[in-house]
Short mmCIF file of C-alpha atoms in Angstrom, two decimals:
data_model
loop_
_atom_site.label_atom_id
_atom_site.label_comp_id
_atom_site.label_asym_id
_atom_site.label_seq_id
_atom_site.Cartn_x
_atom_site.Cartn_y
_atom_site.Cartn_z
CA MET A 230 4.93 -17.00 -15.54
CA ARG A 231 6.76 -13.72 -16.22
CA PHE A 232 6.22 -11.06 -18.87
CA GLY A 233 8.35 -7.96 -19.25
CA ILE A 234 8.51 -4.77 -21.31
CA LEU A 235 10.70 -2.63 -19.00
CA GLY A 236 13.62 -3.38 -21.27
CA PRO A 237 13.59 -5.87 -24.15
CA VAL A 238 10.43 -7.99 -24.37
CA LEU A 239 10.67 -10.86 -21.90
CA VAL A 240 8.62 -14.04 -21.64
CA ASP A 241 9.31 -16.83 -19.16
CA ASP A 242 6.71 -19.61 -19.02
CA GLY A 243 7.89 -20.83 -15.62
CA LYS A 244 10.20 -23.45 -17.08
CA ALA A 245 12.37 -21.52 -19.52
CA ALA A 246 12.69 -18.20 -21.32
CA VAL A 247 10.67 -17.95 -24.53
CA ALA A 248 12.19 -16.08 -27.46
CA VAL A 249 9.94 -13.94 -29.69
CA PRO A 250 12.15 -13.40 -32.74
CA ALA A 251 9.67 -11.80 -35.16
CA ALA A 252 9.49 -8.01 -34.85
CA ARG A 253 5.73 -7.71 -35.41
CA GLN A 254 5.06 -10.42 -32.85
CA ARG A 255 7.08 -8.48 -30.28
CA VAL A 256 5.07 -5.36 -31.12
CA MET A 257 1.79 -7.23 -30.71
CA LEU A 258 2.83 -8.76 -27.39
CA ALA A 259 4.12 -5.40 -26.10
CA ALA A 260 0.88 -3.63 -27.08
CA LEU A 261 -1.07 -6.24 -25.11
CA LEU A 262 1.28 -6.16 -22.10
CA VAL A 263 1.03 -2.36 -21.81
CA HIS A 264 -2.64 -3.06 -21.02
CA ALA A 265 -2.19 -6.46 -19.34
CA GLY A 266 -5.45 -7.78 -17.98
CA GLN A 267 -7.48 -5.44 -20.20
CA ALA A 268 -8.86 -6.14 -23.65
CA VAL A 269 -7.19 -4.23 -26.49
CA SER A 270 -9.45 -3.66 -29.48
CA ALA A 271 -8.50 -5.30 -32.76
CA GLU A 272 -8.28 -1.87 -34.39
CA ALA A 273 -5.89 -0.49 -31.77
CA LEU A 274 -3.78 -3.65 -31.89
CA ALA A 275 -3.53 -3.55 -35.68
CA GLU A 276 -2.62 0.14 -35.58
CA ALA A 277 0.26 -0.62 -33.19
CA VAL A 278 1.52 -3.63 -35.14
CA TRP A 279 1.52 -1.86 -38.53
CA ASP A 280 2.18 1.68 -37.22
CA GLY A 281 -1.13 3.06 -38.39
CA SER A 282 -1.39 1.26 -41.70
CA PRO A 283 -4.83 -0.40 -42.11
CA ARG A 284 -4.97 -4.18 -42.17
CA ALA A 285 -7.81 -6.68 -42.58
CA ALA A 286 -9.11 -8.43 -39.49
CA CYS A 287 -8.11 -11.82 -40.90
CA THR A 288 -4.49 -10.66 -41.16
CA LEU A 289 -4.48 -9.70 -37.49
CA ARG A 290 -6.00 -13.05 -36.53
CA THR A 291 -3.24 -14.82 -38.42
CA HIS A 292 -0.57 -12.90 -36.49
CA VAL A 293 -2.30 -13.65 -33.17
CA MET A 294 -2.34 -17.36 -34.05
CA ARG A 295 1.39 -17.24 -34.90
CA LEU A 296 2.21 -15.43 -31.67
CA ARG A 297 0.36 -18.07 -29.64
CA ARG A 298 2.33 -20.75 -31.41
CA VAL A 299 5.64 -18.99 -30.69
CA LEU A 300 4.78 -18.49 -27.02
CA GLY A 301 4.14 -22.20 -26.59
CA PRO A 302 1.39 -24.07 -24.76
CA ARG A 303 1.92 -22.49 -21.33
CA ALA A 304 2.41 -18.81 -22.19
CA GLY A 305 0.30 -19.01 -25.37
CA GLN A 306 -2.87 -19.88 -23.46
CA ARG A 307 -2.62 -16.50 -21.69
CA LEU A 308 -3.32 -14.72 -25.00
CA VAL A 309 -7.10 -14.91 -25.23
CA THR A 310 -9.79 -13.50 -27.47
CA ARG A 311 -11.93 -11.01 -25.56
CA TYR A 312 -14.33 -8.43 -26.99
CA PRO A 313 -13.48 -6.06 -28.58
CA GLY A 314 -10.15 -7.73 -29.39
CA TYR A 315 -7.53 -9.61 -27.37
CA LEU A 316 -5.89 -9.57 -23.97
CA VAL A 317 -3.04 -11.15 -22.04
CA GLN A 318 -4.30 -12.76 -18.84
CA ALA A 319 -1.63 -12.08 -16.24
CA GLY A 320 -1.53 -11.09 -12.58
CA GLU A 321 0.16 -8.10 -11.01
CA ASP A 322 3.22 -10.12 -10.01
CA GLU A 323 3.61 -11.63 -13.48
CA VAL A 324 4.04 -8.42 -15.52
CA ASP A 325 6.96 -6.15 -14.66
CA LEU A 326 5.01 -3.01 -15.55
CA LEU A 327 2.12 -3.89 -13.21
CA ARG A 328 4.47 -4.81 -10.40
CA PHE A 329 6.45 -1.62 -10.94
CA GLY A 330 3.24 0.42 -10.66
CA ARG A 331 2.20 -1.27 -7.40
CA LEU A 332 5.64 -0.83 -5.82
CA CYS A 333 5.70 2.83 -6.84
CA ARG A 334 2.26 3.45 -5.33
CA ASP A 335 3.29 1.81 -2.07
CA GLY A 336 6.62 3.65 -2.15
CA GLY A 337 4.87 6.97 -2.70
CA THR A 338 2.62 6.26 0.29
CA ALA A 339 5.71 5.56 2.41
CA VAL A 340 7.34 8.81 1.23
CA ARG A 341 4.27 10.84 2.17
CA ALA A 342 4.27 9.15 5.58
CA SER A 343 8.03 9.85 6.03
CA SER A 344 8.65 6.10 6.35
CA TRP A 345 12.06 6.41 4.72
CA PRO A 346 13.50 2.87 5.14
CA ARG A 347 10.36 1.33 3.67
CA ALA A 348 10.23 3.92 0.87
CA SER A 349 13.85 3.24 -0.06
CA GLN A 350 13.30 -0.53 -0.09
CA LEU A 351 10.09 -0.45 -2.15
CA LEU A 352 11.35 2.04 -4.72
CA ALA A 353 14.71 0.32 -5.11
CA GLU A 354 12.82 -2.92 -5.79
CA ALA A 355 10.63 -1.10 -8.33
CA LEU A 356 13.60 0.38 -10.17
CA GLY A 357 15.35 -2.99 -10.14
CA LEU A 358 12.66 -4.30 -12.50
CA TRP A 359 14.02 -2.13 -15.31
CA ARG A 360 16.40 -4.06 -17.57
CA GLY A 361 17.03 -1.19 -19.97
CA PRO A 362 14.92 1.34 -21.90
CA ALA A 363 11.24 0.43 -22.00
CA LEU A 364 10.20 -1.50 -25.14
CA ALA A 365 13.86 -1.61 -26.12
CA ASP A 366 13.45 -4.17 -28.93
CA VAL A 367 9.92 -3.22 -30.00
CA PRO A 368 10.00 -1.53 -33.44
CA SER A 369 6.76 0.45 -33.18
CA GLN A 370 6.79 4.22 -33.61
CA LEU A 371 3.27 4.43 -32.24
CA LEU A 372 4.09 2.60 -28.99
CA HIS A 373 7.30 4.56 -28.53
CA ARG A 374 5.39 7.80 -29.08
CA ASP A 375 2.43 6.99 -26.83
CA GLU A 376 3.87 4.78 -24.08
CA VAL A 377 7.62 5.25 -23.64
CA PRO A 378 7.52 8.93 -22.49
CA ARG A 379 4.93 8.05 -19.83
CA LEU A 380 6.95 5.06 -18.60
CA ASP A 381 10.15 7.12 -18.54
CA GLN A 382 8.45 9.78 -16.42
CA LEU A 383 7.24 7.13 -13.96
CA ARG A 384 10.78 5.81 -13.72
CA LEU A 385 12.21 9.29 -13.08
CA GLN A 386 9.60 9.95 -10.39
CA ALA A 387 10.52 6.69 -8.68
CA GLN A 388 14.21 7.67 -8.83
CA GLU A 389 13.48 11.05 -7.28
CA TRP A 390 11.48 9.48 -4.45
CA ARG A 391 14.08 6.79 -3.79
CA ILE A 392 16.89 9.35 -3.67
CA ASP A 393 14.85 11.55 -1.30
CA ALA A 394 14.45 8.53 0.98
CA ASP A 395 18.16 7.69 0.81
CA LEU A 396 19.11 11.30 1.60
CA HIS A 397 16.94 11.11 4.71
CA LEU A 398 18.78 7.90 5.61
CA GLY A 399 22.18 9.60 5.36
CA LYS A 400 23.36 7.93 2.14
CA HIS A 401 24.48 11.22 0.53
CA ALA A 402 28.05 10.13 -0.29
CA GLU A 403 27.05 7.08 -2.31
CA LEU A 404 24.37 9.04 -4.17
CA ILE A 405 26.68 11.65 -5.72
CA PRO A 406 27.84 9.67 -8.81
CA GLU A 407 24.25 8.64 -9.62
CA LEU A 408 22.98 12.21 -9.19
CA GLN A 409 25.75 13.65 -11.35
CA SER A 410 24.74 11.27 -14.13
CA LEU A 411 21.01 12.01 -13.71
CA ALA A 412 21.55 15.78 -13.70
CA ALA A 413 23.60 15.49 -16.90
CA ASP A 414 21.03 13.26 -18.62
CA HIS A 415 18.02 15.36 -17.49
CA PRO A 416 19.35 18.91 -17.28
CA LEU A 417 15.88 20.52 -17.11
CA ARG A 418 14.75 18.43 -14.14
CA GLU A 419 15.53 20.69 -11.20
CA ARG A 420 14.93 18.08 -8.53
CA PHE A 421 18.06 16.14 -9.47
CA TYR A 422 20.15 19.32 -9.16
CA PHE A 423 18.55 19.99 -5.77
CA GLN A 424 19.42 16.50 -4.54
CA LEU A 425 22.94 16.72 -5.97
CA MET A 426 23.60 20.08 -4.27
CA LEU A 427 22.33 18.74 -0.93
CA ALA A 428 24.40 15.55 -1.18
CA LEU A 429 27.57 17.52 -2.08
CA TYR A 430 27.04 19.96 0.79
CA ARG A 431 26.53 17.15 3.30
CA CYS A 432 29.78 15.58 2.10
CA GLY A 433 31.65 18.80 2.99
CA ARG A 434 31.87 20.00 -0.62
CA PRO A 435 29.93 23.32 -0.57
CA GLY A 436 31.96 24.78 -3.42
CA GLU A 437 30.93 21.95 -5.74
CA ALA A 438 27.34 22.32 -4.55
CA LEU A 439 27.35 26.00 -5.54
CA ALA A 440 28.96 25.11 -8.88
CA ALA A 441 26.13 22.65 -9.52
CA TYR A 442 23.64 25.47 -8.89
CA ARG A 443 25.44 27.70 -11.42
CA ARG A 444 25.26 24.93 -14.03
CA ALA A 445 21.57 24.40 -13.35
CA ARG A 446 20.84 28.13 -13.63
CA GLN A 447 22.81 28.42 -16.87
CA VAL A 448 20.91 25.54 -18.48
CA LEU A 449 17.50 26.85 -17.39
CA VAL A 450 18.20 30.38 -18.58
CA GLU A 451 19.65 29.29 -21.93
CA GLU A 452 17.10 26.57 -22.67
CA LEU A 453 13.90 27.95 -21.14
CA GLY A 454 14.63 31.59 -20.44
CA THR A 455 13.66 31.16 -16.77
CA GLU A 456 15.41 31.36 -13.42
CA PRO A 457 15.60 28.28 -11.15
CA GLY A 458 12.52 27.51 -9.09
CA THR A 459 11.91 28.49 -5.49
CA ASP A 460 13.25 25.26 -3.96
CA LEU A 461 16.53 25.46 -5.83
CA ARG A 462 17.02 29.18 -5.05
CA GLU A 463 16.27 28.67 -1.35
CA LEU A 464 18.71 25.76 -1.15
CA HIS A 465 21.35 27.95 -2.80
CA GLU A 466 20.82 30.61 -0.12
CA GLN A 467 20.97 28.02 2.66
CA ILE A 468 24.30 26.70 1.35
CA LEU A 469 25.72 30.23 1.13
CA ASN A 470 24.67 30.80 4.75
CA ALA A 471 25.80 27.34 5.95
CA ASP A 472 22.32 26.78 7.30
CA ARG A 473 22.36 24.12 10.04
CA ALA A 474 19.00 22.86 8.80
CA LEU A 475 20.87 21.19 5.91
CA ALA A 476 22.73 18.84 8.23
CA VAL A 477 22.18 15.10 7.96
CA PRO A 478 18.92 14.21 9.75
CA GLU A 479 19.45 12.43 13.05
CA PRO A 480 18.26 8.83 13.15
CA ASP A 481 14.57 8.73 13.98
CA VAL A 482 14.51 7.37 17.50
CA ARG A 483 10.76 6.93 17.29
CA VAL A 484 10.97 4.65 14.28
CA ALA A 485 13.83 2.71 15.83
CA GLY A 486 11.77 2.19 18.95
CA VAL A 487 8.78 1.03 16.96
CA GLN A 488 10.82 -1.45 14.99
CA SER A 489 12.11 -3.04 18.19
CA LEU A 490 8.68 -3.29 19.85
CA ILE A 491 5.71 -5.18 18.41
CA PRO A 492 2.54 -4.49 20.42
CA ARG A 493 0.34 -7.45 21.39
CA GLN A 494 -2.54 -5.66 23.11
CA LEU A 495 -5.44 -8.04 22.55
CA PRO A 496 -7.29 -8.96 25.75
CA ALA A 497 -7.54 -12.62 26.73
CA PRO A 498 -10.18 -14.47 24.67
CA VAL A 499 -13.54 -15.14 26.27
CA PRO A 500 -13.74 -18.65 27.81
CA GLN A 501 -16.34 -21.02 26.36
CA PHE A 502 -16.94 -18.84 23.30
CA THR A 503 -19.98 -20.28 21.54
CA GLY A 504 -21.58 -20.00 18.09
CA ARG A 505 -21.26 -17.02 15.74
CA GLU A 506 -20.05 -19.17 12.84
CA THR A 507 -21.75 -16.92 10.28
CA GLU A 508 -20.22 -13.75 11.70
CA LEU A 509 -16.77 -15.31 12.05
CA ALA A 510 -16.93 -16.44 8.43
CA ALA A 511 -17.96 -12.92 7.36
CA LEU A 512 -14.98 -11.39 9.17
CA THR A 513 -12.62 -13.92 7.60
CA ARG A 514 -13.99 -13.10 4.13
CA LEU A 515 -13.34 -9.45 4.90
CA LEU A 516 -9.73 -10.28 5.73
CA ASP A 517 -9.38 -12.11 2.41
CA GLN A 518 -10.82 -9.08 0.60
CA ALA A 519 -8.34 -6.84 2.40
CA ALA A 520 -5.49 -8.67 0.68
CA HIS A 521 -6.88 -7.54 -2.69
CA ALA A 522 -8.06 -4.07 -1.63
CA ALA A 523 -7.14 -0.93 -3.53
CA PRO A 524 -3.71 0.38 -2.53
CA ALA A 525 -5.12 3.36 -0.61
CA THR A 526 -7.86 1.45 1.20
CA VAL A 527 -7.93 0.75 4.93
CA VAL A 528 -10.42 -2.07 5.42
CA ILE A 529 -12.79 -1.51 8.35
CA SER A 530 -15.40 -3.78 9.91
CA ALA A 531 -17.91 -2.47 12.44
CA ILE A 532 -19.76 -4.91 14.74
CA GLY A 533 -22.99 -3.41 16.05
CA GLY A 534 -25.65 -4.66 18.41
CA THR A 535 -27.39 -4.12 21.70
CA ALA A 536 -25.65 -4.13 25.08
CA GLY A 537 -24.54 -7.57 26.24
CA VAL A 538 -24.98 -9.26 22.87
CA GLY A 539 -21.31 -10.29 22.70
CA LYS A 540 -19.71 -7.76 20.35
CA THR A 541 -16.43 -7.58 22.24
CA ALA A 542 -16.32 -11.36 22.72
CA LEU A 543 -16.72 -11.88 18.97
CA ALA A 544 -14.15 -9.24 18.04
CA VAL A 545 -11.51 -10.52 20.48
CA HIS A 546 -12.16 -14.19 19.66
CA TRP A 547 -11.73 -13.58 15.92
CA ALA A 548 -8.76 -11.27 16.44
CA HIS A 549 -6.91 -14.05 18.27
CA GLN A 550 -7.73 -16.47 15.45
CA VAL A 551 -6.07 -14.22 12.84
CA ALA A 552 -3.38 -12.54 14.97
CA LYS A 553 -0.58 -14.48 13.24
CA GLN A 554 -1.50 -12.78 9.98
CA PHE A 555 -0.68 -9.42 11.58
CA GLY A 556 2.88 -10.10 12.60
CA GLU A 557 3.74 -6.43 13.08
CA GLY A 558 1.33 -6.08 15.98
CA GLN A 559 -2.19 -5.80 17.30
CA LEU A 560 -3.53 -2.68 19.03
CA TYR A 561 -6.58 -2.61 21.30
CA VAL A 562 -8.42 0.15 23.11
CA ASN A 563 -11.70 0.27 25.05
CA LEU A 564 -13.23 3.60 24.04
CA ARG A 565 -15.88 3.39 26.81
CA GLY A 566 -18.46 4.86 24.48
CA PHE A 567 -21.41 3.82 26.68
CA ASP A 568 -19.68 3.42 30.03
CA PRO A 569 -22.12 4.57 32.77
CA SER A 570 -19.25 5.24 35.18
CA GLY A 571 -17.56 7.98 33.18
CA ALA A 572 -17.14 9.94 29.98
CA PRO A 573 -16.12 8.21 26.73
CA ALA A 574 -12.40 8.05 26.04
CA ALA A 575 -11.13 10.97 23.96
CA PRO A 576 -9.50 9.96 20.67
CA GLU A 577 -6.41 11.93 21.72
CA ALA A 578 -6.03 9.75 24.82
CA ALA A 579 -6.37 6.59 22.73
CA ILE A 580 -3.70 7.81 20.30
CA ARG A 581 -1.35 8.60 23.18
CA GLY A 582 -1.85 5.07 24.48
CA PHE A 583 -1.11 3.64 21.05
CA LEU A 584 2.11 5.70 20.81
CA ASP A 585 3.20 4.27 24.15
CA ALA A 586 2.41 0.75 22.92
CA LEU A 587 4.40 1.38 19.73
CA GLY A 588 7.45 2.18 21.83
CA VAL A 589 7.68 5.93 21.33
CA PRO A 590 9.69 7.45 24.23
CA PRO A 591 7.67 10.07 26.14
CA GLU A 592 10.13 12.83 25.28
CA ARG A 593 9.58 12.11 21.57
CA ILE A 594 5.80 12.47 21.66
CA PRO A 595 4.74 15.86 20.19
CA ALA A 596 2.79 18.26 22.36
CA SER A 597 -0.18 18.91 20.09
CA PRO A 598 -2.92 16.31 19.48
CA GLU A 599 -2.68 16.95 15.73
CA ALA A 600 1.04 16.16 15.69
CA GLN A 601 0.46 13.05 17.81
CA ALA A 602 -2.15 11.83 15.33
CA GLY A 603 0.26 12.49 12.46
CA LEU A 604 3.01 10.55 14.23
CA TYR A 605 0.60 7.67 14.88
CA ARG A 606 -0.29 7.45 11.18
CA SER A 607 3.37 7.72 10.18
CA LEU A 608 4.39 4.88 12.48
CA LEU A 609 1.68 2.62 11.06
CA ALA A 610 2.49 3.46 7.43
CA GLY A 611 3.20 0.28 5.52
CA ARG A 612 2.87 -1.93 8.63
CA ARG A 613 0.44 -4.83 8.73
CA MET A 614 -1.47 -4.12 11.93
CA LEU A 615 -4.78 -5.26 13.42
CA ILE A 616 -6.48 -2.47 15.36
CA VAL A 617 -9.47 -3.25 17.59
CA LEU A 618 -11.50 -0.18 18.64
CA ASP A 619 -13.90 -1.55 21.23
CA ASN A 620 -17.12 0.05 22.50
CA ALA A 621 -17.08 3.14 20.30
CA ARG A 622 -19.74 5.77 20.83
CA ASP A 623 -19.88 7.25 17.32
CA GLU A 624 -17.99 7.84 14.08
CA GLN A 625 -16.30 11.00 15.39
CA GLN A 626 -14.62 8.99 18.14
CA VAL A 627 -13.35 6.40 15.64
CA ARG A 628 -12.12 8.43 12.64
CA PRO A 629 -9.01 9.98 14.28
CA LEU A 630 -7.84 6.45 15.13
CA LEU A 631 -8.00 5.12 11.56
CA PRO A 632 -4.53 4.59 10.06
CA ALA A 633 -3.63 5.64 6.53
CA SER A 634 -1.83 2.37 5.82
CA PRO A 635 -3.62 0.01 3.42
CA ALA A 636 -1.86 -2.92 5.11
CA SER A 637 -3.87 -2.47 8.31
CA LEU A 638 -7.32 -3.76 9.24
CA VAL A 639 -9.57 -2.02 11.78
CA LEU A 640 -12.27 -3.79 13.79
CA VAL A 641 -14.78 -1.56 15.61
CA THR A 642 -17.51 -2.55 18.06
CA SER A 643 -20.36 -0.27 19.08
CA ARG A 644 -23.95 -0.27 20.26
CA SER A 645 -24.53 2.23 17.46
CA GLN A 646 -24.71 0.96 13.89
CA LEU A 647 -22.06 3.50 12.74
CA ALA A 648 -23.80 3.98 9.40
CA GLY A 649 -21.72 7.10 8.80
CA LEU A 650 -18.54 5.03 9.03
CA ALA A 651 -19.94 2.76 6.34
CA ALA A 652 -21.02 5.62 4.09
CA ALA A 653 -17.92 7.80 4.35
CA ASP A 654 -15.13 5.37 5.23
CA GLY A 655 -16.21 2.14 3.54
CA ALA A 656 -16.76 0.15 6.73
CA ARG A 657 -18.48 -3.22 6.44
CA LEU A 658 -21.27 -3.49 9.02
CA ILE A 659 -22.09 -6.68 10.91
CA ILE A 660 -25.15 -6.45 13.16
CA LEU A 661 -25.06 -8.98 15.98
CA ASP A 662 -28.25 -10.57 17.34
CA VAL A 663 -28.79 -12.72 20.42
CA LEU A 664 -27.69 -16.35 20.32
CA SER A 665 -29.98 -19.01 18.98
CA HIS A 666 -31.67 -21.12 21.66
CA GLY A 667 -29.38 -24.05 20.88
CA GLU A 668 -26.28 -21.84 21.18
CA ALA A 669 -27.57 -20.41 24.47
CA VAL A 670 -28.01 -23.92 25.89
CA GLN A 671 -24.54 -24.84 24.64
CA LEU A 672 -23.01 -21.79 26.34
CA LEU A 673 -24.78 -22.53 29.64
CA THR A 674 -23.73 -26.16 29.49
CA ALA A 675 -20.10 -25.16 29.02
CA ARG A 676 -20.22 -22.64 31.88
CA LEU A 677 -22.08 -24.91 34.32
CA ARG A 678 -19.98 -27.93 33.33
CA ALA A 679 -21.51 -30.85 31.48
CA PRO A 680 -22.45 -33.25 34.36
CA ARG A 681 -24.51 -30.69 36.24
CA ALA A 682 -26.21 -29.40 33.09
CA ALA A 683 -26.93 -32.93 31.93
CA ALA A 684 -28.59 -33.70 35.29
CA GLU A 685 -31.09 -30.82 34.92
CA PRO A 686 -31.65 -30.19 31.19
CA GLY A 687 -35.06 -28.65 31.83
CA ALA A 688 -33.55 -26.04 34.13
CA VAL A 689 -30.84 -25.20 31.59
CA ASP A 690 -33.47 -24.81 28.89
CA ARG A 691 -35.61 -22.56 31.12
CA ILE A 692 -32.67 -20.35 32.12
CA ALA A 693 -31.79 -19.87 28.43
CA ARG A 694 -35.34 -18.77 27.68
CA LEU A 695 -35.61 -16.46 30.72
CA CYS A 696 -32.35 -14.77 29.71
CA GLY A 697 -33.66 -14.20 26.20
CA CYS A 698 -30.51 -15.95 24.86
CA LEU A 699 -28.55 -12.75 25.59
CA PRO A 700 -24.89 -13.73 26.20
CA LEU A 701 -24.26 -11.25 29.03
CA ALA A 702 -27.39 -12.39 30.91
CA LEU A 703 -26.45 -16.02 30.41
#
């Protein structure tokens, strides 16, 4: 099922395109799709359909019935009555506006993380959803007044971000015609002039870059009575001085290295792993929730429990079960939070180890811990990674190792309950207890081998009880 308003109204019921010939029906459908998945009150819907003229509720119901009939049995059933009015039931991938919003959010995250190839890809996909001006065939002054300017601004922002990404990727020559058109169509938007000047300069055309600045300044002075902003003025000075900082960025060796190396750092699974069905199911539910998490959310699970209760065994066993769902890699570190033989691992040392695992050449690793942490987060931006932080001492040791990418999932084990990680970072806590007596006997039987255990069941039972069903003691 597909619905679209980024252009003329579009309906495809999965088998064929559905035409909506009546103007008011297109207005009604567009008003509902602008808020897809949310109920639109009958009053607001009537105001959009009749451009503010009052109408009786029965008249609106008649138009809703006609629209359902036009949409047909498959698409029509998505238009449902829901207090205080009506809504279109549709998922994020079924409405072009919702999908555009998600791609822009993910693209913006990639831009902020300097993940330029991913940003370019996501934002180009977002802009490709536009088939013309928004609500192009929707004759509603109210919708065009209230919705189209907002949608146009979102589109322009996506274009700015995508062009920034492409400039970082060295695509300046192919961007010039597009930027010339954008600067002409949006003469008060300084960012397009900035990008055009930079692209022209990088193509060896500094004179044209300076001419573009003069045009921008003339428009701003005549239309707004203001001089160009700081960014535009500084770029102008840099071009006049042939500043080497304006050269095309060198390919990011770090990113290239990461893309060619996928870390698989999980330790070997524990032999004869036994029990823990409830906890394994809880972790799997968490993974399912992660697929529907908010775009800025990194999903974290913290496994707590006393020494020897099997926290690491559970984490590693489950991580191997789901590793295929994290095709871009799995990272693992033992933080030695309660290691009697030495001090806990510093977060900076763990980050350095992760950078090595991600394929960053030593000469490319920044000197300062803060820059290393920033590089670590940048490299993980947009990547679907599973990160196991084993044997953490406290929240302070864990937080620097949390990625910013919503595609990643972090699994932490600790003797502490890490309540602060739950309160401040949204971690889901799983407290591990000893095995049940039956599970303890099962584990012993597997370790001792079945014939021997079967010959002395009383001894197996007694050992399980003497060990208190604690996995490490068993």
